[in-house]
Short mmCIF file of C-alpha atoms and ligand atoms in Angstrom, two decimals:
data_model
loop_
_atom_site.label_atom_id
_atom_site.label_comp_id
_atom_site.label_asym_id
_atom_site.label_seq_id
_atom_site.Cartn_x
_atom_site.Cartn_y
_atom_site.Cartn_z
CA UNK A 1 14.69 -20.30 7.61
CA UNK A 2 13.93 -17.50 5.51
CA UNK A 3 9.76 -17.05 5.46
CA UNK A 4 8.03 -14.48 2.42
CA UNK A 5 7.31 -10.94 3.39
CA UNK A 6 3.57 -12.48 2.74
CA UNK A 7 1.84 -15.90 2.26
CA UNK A 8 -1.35 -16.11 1.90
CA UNK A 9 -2.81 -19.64 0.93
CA UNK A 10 -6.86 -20.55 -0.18
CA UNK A 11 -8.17 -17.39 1.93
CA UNK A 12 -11.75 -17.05 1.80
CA UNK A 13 -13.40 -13.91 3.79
CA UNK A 14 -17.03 -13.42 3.69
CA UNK A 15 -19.25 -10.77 4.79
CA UNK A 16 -22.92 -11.30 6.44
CA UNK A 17 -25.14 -8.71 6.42
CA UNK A 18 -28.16 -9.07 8.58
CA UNK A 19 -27.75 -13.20 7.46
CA UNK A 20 -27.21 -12.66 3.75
CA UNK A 21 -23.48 -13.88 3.34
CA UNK A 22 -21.25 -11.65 0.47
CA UNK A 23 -18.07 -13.94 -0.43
CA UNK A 24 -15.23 -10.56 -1.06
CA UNK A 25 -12.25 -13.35 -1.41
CA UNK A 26 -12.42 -17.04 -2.82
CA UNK A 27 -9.72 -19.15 -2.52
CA UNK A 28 -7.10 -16.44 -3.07
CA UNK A 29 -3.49 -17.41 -2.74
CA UNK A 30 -0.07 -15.16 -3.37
CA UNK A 31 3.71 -15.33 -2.06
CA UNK A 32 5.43 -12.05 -1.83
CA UNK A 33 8.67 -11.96 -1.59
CA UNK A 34 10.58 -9.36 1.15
CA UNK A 35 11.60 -6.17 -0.48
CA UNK A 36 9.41 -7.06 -3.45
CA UNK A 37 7.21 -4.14 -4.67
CA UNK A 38 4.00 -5.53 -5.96
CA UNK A 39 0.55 -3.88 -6.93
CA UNK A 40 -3.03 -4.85 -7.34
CA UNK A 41 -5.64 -4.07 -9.80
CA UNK A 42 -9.08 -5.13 -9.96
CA UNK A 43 -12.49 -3.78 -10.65
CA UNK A 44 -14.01 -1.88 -7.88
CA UNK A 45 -15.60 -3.78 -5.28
CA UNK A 46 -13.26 -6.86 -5.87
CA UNK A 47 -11.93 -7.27 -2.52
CA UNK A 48 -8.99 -5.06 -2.98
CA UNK A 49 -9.52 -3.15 0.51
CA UNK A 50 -10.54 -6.71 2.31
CA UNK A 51 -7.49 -8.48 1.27
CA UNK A 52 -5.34 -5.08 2.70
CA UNK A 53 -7.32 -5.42 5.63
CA UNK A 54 -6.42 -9.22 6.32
CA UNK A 55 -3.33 -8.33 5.68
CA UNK A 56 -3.02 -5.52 8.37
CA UNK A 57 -4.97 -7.50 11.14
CA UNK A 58 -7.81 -5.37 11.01
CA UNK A 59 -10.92 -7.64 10.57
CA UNK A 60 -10.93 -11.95 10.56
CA UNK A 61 -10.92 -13.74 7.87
CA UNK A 62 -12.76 -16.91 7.14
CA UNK A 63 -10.94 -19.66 5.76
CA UNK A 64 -7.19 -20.59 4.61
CA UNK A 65 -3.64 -18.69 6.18
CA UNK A 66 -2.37 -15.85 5.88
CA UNK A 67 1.25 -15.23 7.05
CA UNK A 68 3.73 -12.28 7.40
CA UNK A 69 7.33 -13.38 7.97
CA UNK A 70 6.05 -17.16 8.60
CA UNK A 71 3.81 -15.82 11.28
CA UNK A 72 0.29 -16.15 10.98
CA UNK A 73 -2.06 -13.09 11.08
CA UNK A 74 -4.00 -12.62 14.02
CA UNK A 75 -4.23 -8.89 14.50
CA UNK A 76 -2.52 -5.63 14.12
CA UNK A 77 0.97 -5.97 14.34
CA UNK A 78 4.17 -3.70 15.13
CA UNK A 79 6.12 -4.56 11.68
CA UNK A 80 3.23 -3.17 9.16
CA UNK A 81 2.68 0.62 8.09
CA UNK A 82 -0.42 1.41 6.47
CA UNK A 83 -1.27 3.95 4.09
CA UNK A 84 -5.09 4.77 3.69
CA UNK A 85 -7.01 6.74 0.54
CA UNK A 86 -7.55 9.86 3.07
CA UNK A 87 -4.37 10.65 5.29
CA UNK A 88 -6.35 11.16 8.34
CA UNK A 89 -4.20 13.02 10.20
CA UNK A 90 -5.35 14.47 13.30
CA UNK A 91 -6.13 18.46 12.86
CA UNK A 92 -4.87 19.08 16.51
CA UNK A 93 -2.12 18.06 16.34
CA UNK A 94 1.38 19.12 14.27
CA UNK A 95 2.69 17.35 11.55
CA UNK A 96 5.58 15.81 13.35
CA UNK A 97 2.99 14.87 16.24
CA UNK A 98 0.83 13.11 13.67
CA UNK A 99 4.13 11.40 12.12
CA UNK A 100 4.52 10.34 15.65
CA UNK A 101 1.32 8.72 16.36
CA UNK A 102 2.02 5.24 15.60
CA UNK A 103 5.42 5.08 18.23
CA UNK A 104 3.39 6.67 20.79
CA UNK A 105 0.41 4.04 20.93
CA UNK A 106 3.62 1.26 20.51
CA UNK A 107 5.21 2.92 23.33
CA UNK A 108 8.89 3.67 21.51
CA UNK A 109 11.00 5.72 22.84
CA UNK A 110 9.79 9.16 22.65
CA UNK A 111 13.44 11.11 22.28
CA UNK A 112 14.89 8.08 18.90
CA UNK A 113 11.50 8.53 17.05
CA UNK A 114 11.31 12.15 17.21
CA UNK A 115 14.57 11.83 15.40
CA UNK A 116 13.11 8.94 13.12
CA UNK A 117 10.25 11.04 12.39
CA UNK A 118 12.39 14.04 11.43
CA UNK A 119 14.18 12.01 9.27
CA UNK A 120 11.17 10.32 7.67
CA UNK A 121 10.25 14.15 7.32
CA UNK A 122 13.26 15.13 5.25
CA UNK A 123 13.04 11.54 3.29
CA UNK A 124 9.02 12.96 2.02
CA UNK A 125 10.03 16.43 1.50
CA UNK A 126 8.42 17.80 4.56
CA UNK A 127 11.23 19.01 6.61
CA UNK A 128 10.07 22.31 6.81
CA UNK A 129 6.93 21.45 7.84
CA UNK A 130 7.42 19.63 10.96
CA UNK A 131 5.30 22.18 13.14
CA UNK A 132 3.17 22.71 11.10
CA UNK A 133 -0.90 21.62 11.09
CA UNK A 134 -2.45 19.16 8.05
CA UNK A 135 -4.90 22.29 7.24
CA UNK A 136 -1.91 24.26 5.90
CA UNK A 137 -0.77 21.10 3.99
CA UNK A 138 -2.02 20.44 0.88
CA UNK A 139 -3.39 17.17 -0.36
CA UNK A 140 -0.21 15.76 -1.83
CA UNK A 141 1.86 17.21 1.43
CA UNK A 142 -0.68 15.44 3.77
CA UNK A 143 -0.39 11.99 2.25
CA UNK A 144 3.36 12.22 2.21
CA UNK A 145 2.97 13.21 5.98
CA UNK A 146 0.52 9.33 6.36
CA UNK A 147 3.51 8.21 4.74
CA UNK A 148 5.99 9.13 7.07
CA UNK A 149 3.91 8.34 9.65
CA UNK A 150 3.25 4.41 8.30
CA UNK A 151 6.95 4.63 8.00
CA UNK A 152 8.30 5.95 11.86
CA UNK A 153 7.58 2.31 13.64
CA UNK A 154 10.29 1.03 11.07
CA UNK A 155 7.97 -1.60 9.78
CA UNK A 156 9.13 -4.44 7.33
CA UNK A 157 6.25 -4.75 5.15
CA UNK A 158 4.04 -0.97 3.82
CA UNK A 159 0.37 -1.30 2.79
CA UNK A 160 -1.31 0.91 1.02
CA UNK A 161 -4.96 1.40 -0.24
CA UNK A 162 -5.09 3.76 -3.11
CA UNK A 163 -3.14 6.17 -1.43
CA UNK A 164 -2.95 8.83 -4.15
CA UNK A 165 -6.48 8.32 -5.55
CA UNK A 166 -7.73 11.71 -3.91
CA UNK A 167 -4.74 13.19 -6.01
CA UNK A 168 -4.35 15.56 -9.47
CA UNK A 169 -3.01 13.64 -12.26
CA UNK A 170 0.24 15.77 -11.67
CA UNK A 171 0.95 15.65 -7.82
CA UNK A 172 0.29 11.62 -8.08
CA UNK A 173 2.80 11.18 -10.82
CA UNK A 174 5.23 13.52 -8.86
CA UNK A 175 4.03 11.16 -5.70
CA UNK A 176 5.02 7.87 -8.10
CA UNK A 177 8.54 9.00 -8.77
CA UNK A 178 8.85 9.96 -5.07
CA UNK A 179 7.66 6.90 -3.89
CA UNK A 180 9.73 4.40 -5.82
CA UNK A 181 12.39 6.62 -4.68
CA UNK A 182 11.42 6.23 -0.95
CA UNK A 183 11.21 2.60 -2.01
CA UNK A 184 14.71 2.06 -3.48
CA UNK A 185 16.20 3.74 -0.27
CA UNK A 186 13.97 1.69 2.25
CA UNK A 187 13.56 -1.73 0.81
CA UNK A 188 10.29 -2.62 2.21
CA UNK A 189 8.20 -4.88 0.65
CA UNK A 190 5.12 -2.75 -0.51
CA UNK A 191 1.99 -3.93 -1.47
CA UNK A 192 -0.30 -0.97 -3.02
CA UNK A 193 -3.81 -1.50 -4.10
CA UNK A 194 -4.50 0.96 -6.96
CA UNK A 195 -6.99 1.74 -9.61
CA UNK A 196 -4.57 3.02 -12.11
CA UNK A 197 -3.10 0.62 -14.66
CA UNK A 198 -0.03 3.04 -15.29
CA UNK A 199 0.86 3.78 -11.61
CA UNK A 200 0.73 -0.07 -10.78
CA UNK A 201 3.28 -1.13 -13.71
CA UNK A 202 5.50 2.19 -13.26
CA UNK A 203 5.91 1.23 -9.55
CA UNK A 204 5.91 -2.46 -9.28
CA UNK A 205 7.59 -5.96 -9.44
CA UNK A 206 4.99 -7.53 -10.04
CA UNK A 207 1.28 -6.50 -10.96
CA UNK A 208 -1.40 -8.70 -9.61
CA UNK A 209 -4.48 -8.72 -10.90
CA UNK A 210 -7.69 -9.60 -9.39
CA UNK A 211 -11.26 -10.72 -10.96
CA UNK A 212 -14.30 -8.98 -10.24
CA UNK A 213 -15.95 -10.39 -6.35
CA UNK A 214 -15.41 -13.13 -5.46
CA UNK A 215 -11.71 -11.92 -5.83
CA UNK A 216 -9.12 -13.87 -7.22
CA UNK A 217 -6.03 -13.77 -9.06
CA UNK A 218 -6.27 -13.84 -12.07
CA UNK A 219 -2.77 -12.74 -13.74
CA UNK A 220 0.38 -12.17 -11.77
CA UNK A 221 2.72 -10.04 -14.34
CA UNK A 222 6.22 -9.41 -13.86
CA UNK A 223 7.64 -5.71 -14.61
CA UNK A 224 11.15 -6.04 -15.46
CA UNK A 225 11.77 -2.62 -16.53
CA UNK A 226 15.03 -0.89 -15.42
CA UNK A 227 15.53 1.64 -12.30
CA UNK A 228 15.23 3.97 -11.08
CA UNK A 229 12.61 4.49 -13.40
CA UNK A 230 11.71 7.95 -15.22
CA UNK A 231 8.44 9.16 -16.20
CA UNK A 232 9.70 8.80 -19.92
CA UNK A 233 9.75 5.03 -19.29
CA UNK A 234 5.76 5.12 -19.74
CA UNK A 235 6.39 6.26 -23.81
CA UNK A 236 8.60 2.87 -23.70
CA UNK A 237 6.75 0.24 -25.98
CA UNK A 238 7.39 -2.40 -22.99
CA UNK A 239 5.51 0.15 -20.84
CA UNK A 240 2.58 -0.06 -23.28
CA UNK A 241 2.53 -3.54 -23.69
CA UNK A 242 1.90 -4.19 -20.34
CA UNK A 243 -1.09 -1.80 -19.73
CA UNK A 244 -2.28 -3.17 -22.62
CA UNK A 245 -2.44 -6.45 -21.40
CA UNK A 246 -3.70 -5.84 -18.27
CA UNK A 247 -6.38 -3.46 -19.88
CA UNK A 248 -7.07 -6.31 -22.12
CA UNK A 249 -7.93 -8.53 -18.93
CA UNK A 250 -10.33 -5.91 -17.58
CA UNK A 251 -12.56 -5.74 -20.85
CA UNK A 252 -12.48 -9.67 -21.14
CA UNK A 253 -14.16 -9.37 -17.78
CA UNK A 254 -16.39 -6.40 -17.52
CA UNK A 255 -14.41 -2.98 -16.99
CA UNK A 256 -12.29 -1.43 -13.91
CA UNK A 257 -13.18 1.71 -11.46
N1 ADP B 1 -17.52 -4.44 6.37
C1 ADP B 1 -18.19 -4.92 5.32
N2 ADP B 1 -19.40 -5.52 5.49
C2 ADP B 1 -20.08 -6.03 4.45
N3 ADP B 1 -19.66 -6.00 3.18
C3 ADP B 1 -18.47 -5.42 2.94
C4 ADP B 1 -17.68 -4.85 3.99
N4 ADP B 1 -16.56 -4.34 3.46
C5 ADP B 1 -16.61 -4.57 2.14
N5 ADP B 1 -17.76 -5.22 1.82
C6 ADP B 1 -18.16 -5.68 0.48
O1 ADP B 1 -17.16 -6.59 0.01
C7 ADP B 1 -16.88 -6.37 -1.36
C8 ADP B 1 -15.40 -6.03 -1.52
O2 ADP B 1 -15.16 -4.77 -0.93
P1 ADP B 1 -13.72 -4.07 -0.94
O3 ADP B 1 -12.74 -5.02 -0.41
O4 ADP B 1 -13.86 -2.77 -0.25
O5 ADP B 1 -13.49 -3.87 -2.51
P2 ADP B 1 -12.47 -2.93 -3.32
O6 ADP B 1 -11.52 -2.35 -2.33
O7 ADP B 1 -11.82 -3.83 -4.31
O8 ADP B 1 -13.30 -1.88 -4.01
C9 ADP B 1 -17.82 -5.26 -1.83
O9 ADP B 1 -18.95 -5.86 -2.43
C10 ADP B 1 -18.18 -4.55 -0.54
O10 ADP B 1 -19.45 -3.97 -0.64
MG1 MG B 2 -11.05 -0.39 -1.82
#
């Protein structure tokens, strides 16, 4: 049977802080389908970062499912690449090394995923930069290096948490083009949490948008626009309609970060 990339069904997740309980998520339910490419907006403190986090295994939730691949979630898992705000790459070590990382603590063989990680090099744009160290990177290069590195396990399913939010209006829009790019090669099914209306409808499937906390969904907006798509397509009217709309949603509700 064919499962979705993600099902995730009634999930609750609350925080307590020294007994005071903070519900993040309330009853929030989505089905992604594989290879789908699907963003999420919300205001800031909506539970964007807790629902990537249930996602990737990183912290429990508290009630309802939540599947990858018809498997429940129980912890981190080989098949997921994650993209954080910062790259943290290590400073000691090269590029490549960094790039690396994730196949050494899986224990893959070291002599394939140096050539996978070459590869993912050339696919970023970094082949030349292979030996080199993050500090000589700049910011753009270095989250195109996490990239690779989310990328060298071969994982079915990419998260990513504001990854280009650290970024100059122009290096993130060269980073958009380069990821749907990267996207339309690899087929994964992404899910990026972003704060920018324009970067989640140029990149995605579908844009799903989330109420202030307690999270929820509260619109789930298909992007049908052609690709590959240009940076021209965001003067198209259907473009504009759609940031519109969504904009529209956030001032109904109280604002966005
Ligand atoms: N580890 C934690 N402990 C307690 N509260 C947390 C924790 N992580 C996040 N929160 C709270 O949960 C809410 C949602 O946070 P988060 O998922 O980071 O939101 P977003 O990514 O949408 O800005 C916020 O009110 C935040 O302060
Ligand atoms: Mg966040």
């Amino acid at each position: 049977m064919n499962h979705p990339a993600i099902e995730i069904r009634a999930l609750t997740k609350r925080y307590t802080n020294g007994g005071e309980a903070l519900v993040a998520l309330q009853s929030f339910d989505v089905t992604v389908e594989e290879g789908a490419f699907v963003a999420v907006v919300g205001p800031s403190g909506c539970g964007k970062s807790t629902l990537l986090k249930t996602l990737g295994g990183l912290q429990p939730y508290s009630e309802g499912s939540v599947a990858i691949r018809g498997e429940p979630v129980r912890g981190p898992r080989k098949d997921i690449g994650i993209v954080f705000q910062s790259p943290v790459l290590f400073p000691w070590r090269t590029v490549l090394q960094n790039v690396l990382l994730p196949a050494q603590i899986l224990r893959l063989d070291p002599a394939r995923h140096a050539a996978v990680a070459r590869e993912l090099l050339a696919l970023v744009g970094l082949a030349d930069f292979a030996s080199r160290y993050p500090w000589e990177l700049s910011g753009g290069m270095q989250q195109r290096a996490a990239l690779a590195r989310a990328l060298v396990n071969d994982p079915t399913l990419l998260l990513m948490d504001e990854p280009f939010g650290a970024l100059d209006a122009m290096t993130r829009e060269h980073m958009n083009v380069e990821l749907q790019r990267i996207w339309l090669e690899r087929r994964k099914t992404v899910l990026l949490i972003t704060h920018s209306i324009a970067e989640a409808v140029y990149l995605a499937d579908r844009v799903l948008v989330m109420s202030p906390r307690p999270g929820r969904l509260i619109d789930d907006i298909r992007i049908d626009l052609p690709r590959p798509r240009g940076l021209e397509v965001m003067a198209s009217p259907e473009f504009g309609a759609h940031v519109a709309h969504i904009r529209a949603l956030f001032n109904l509700r109280g604002g966005v970060d």
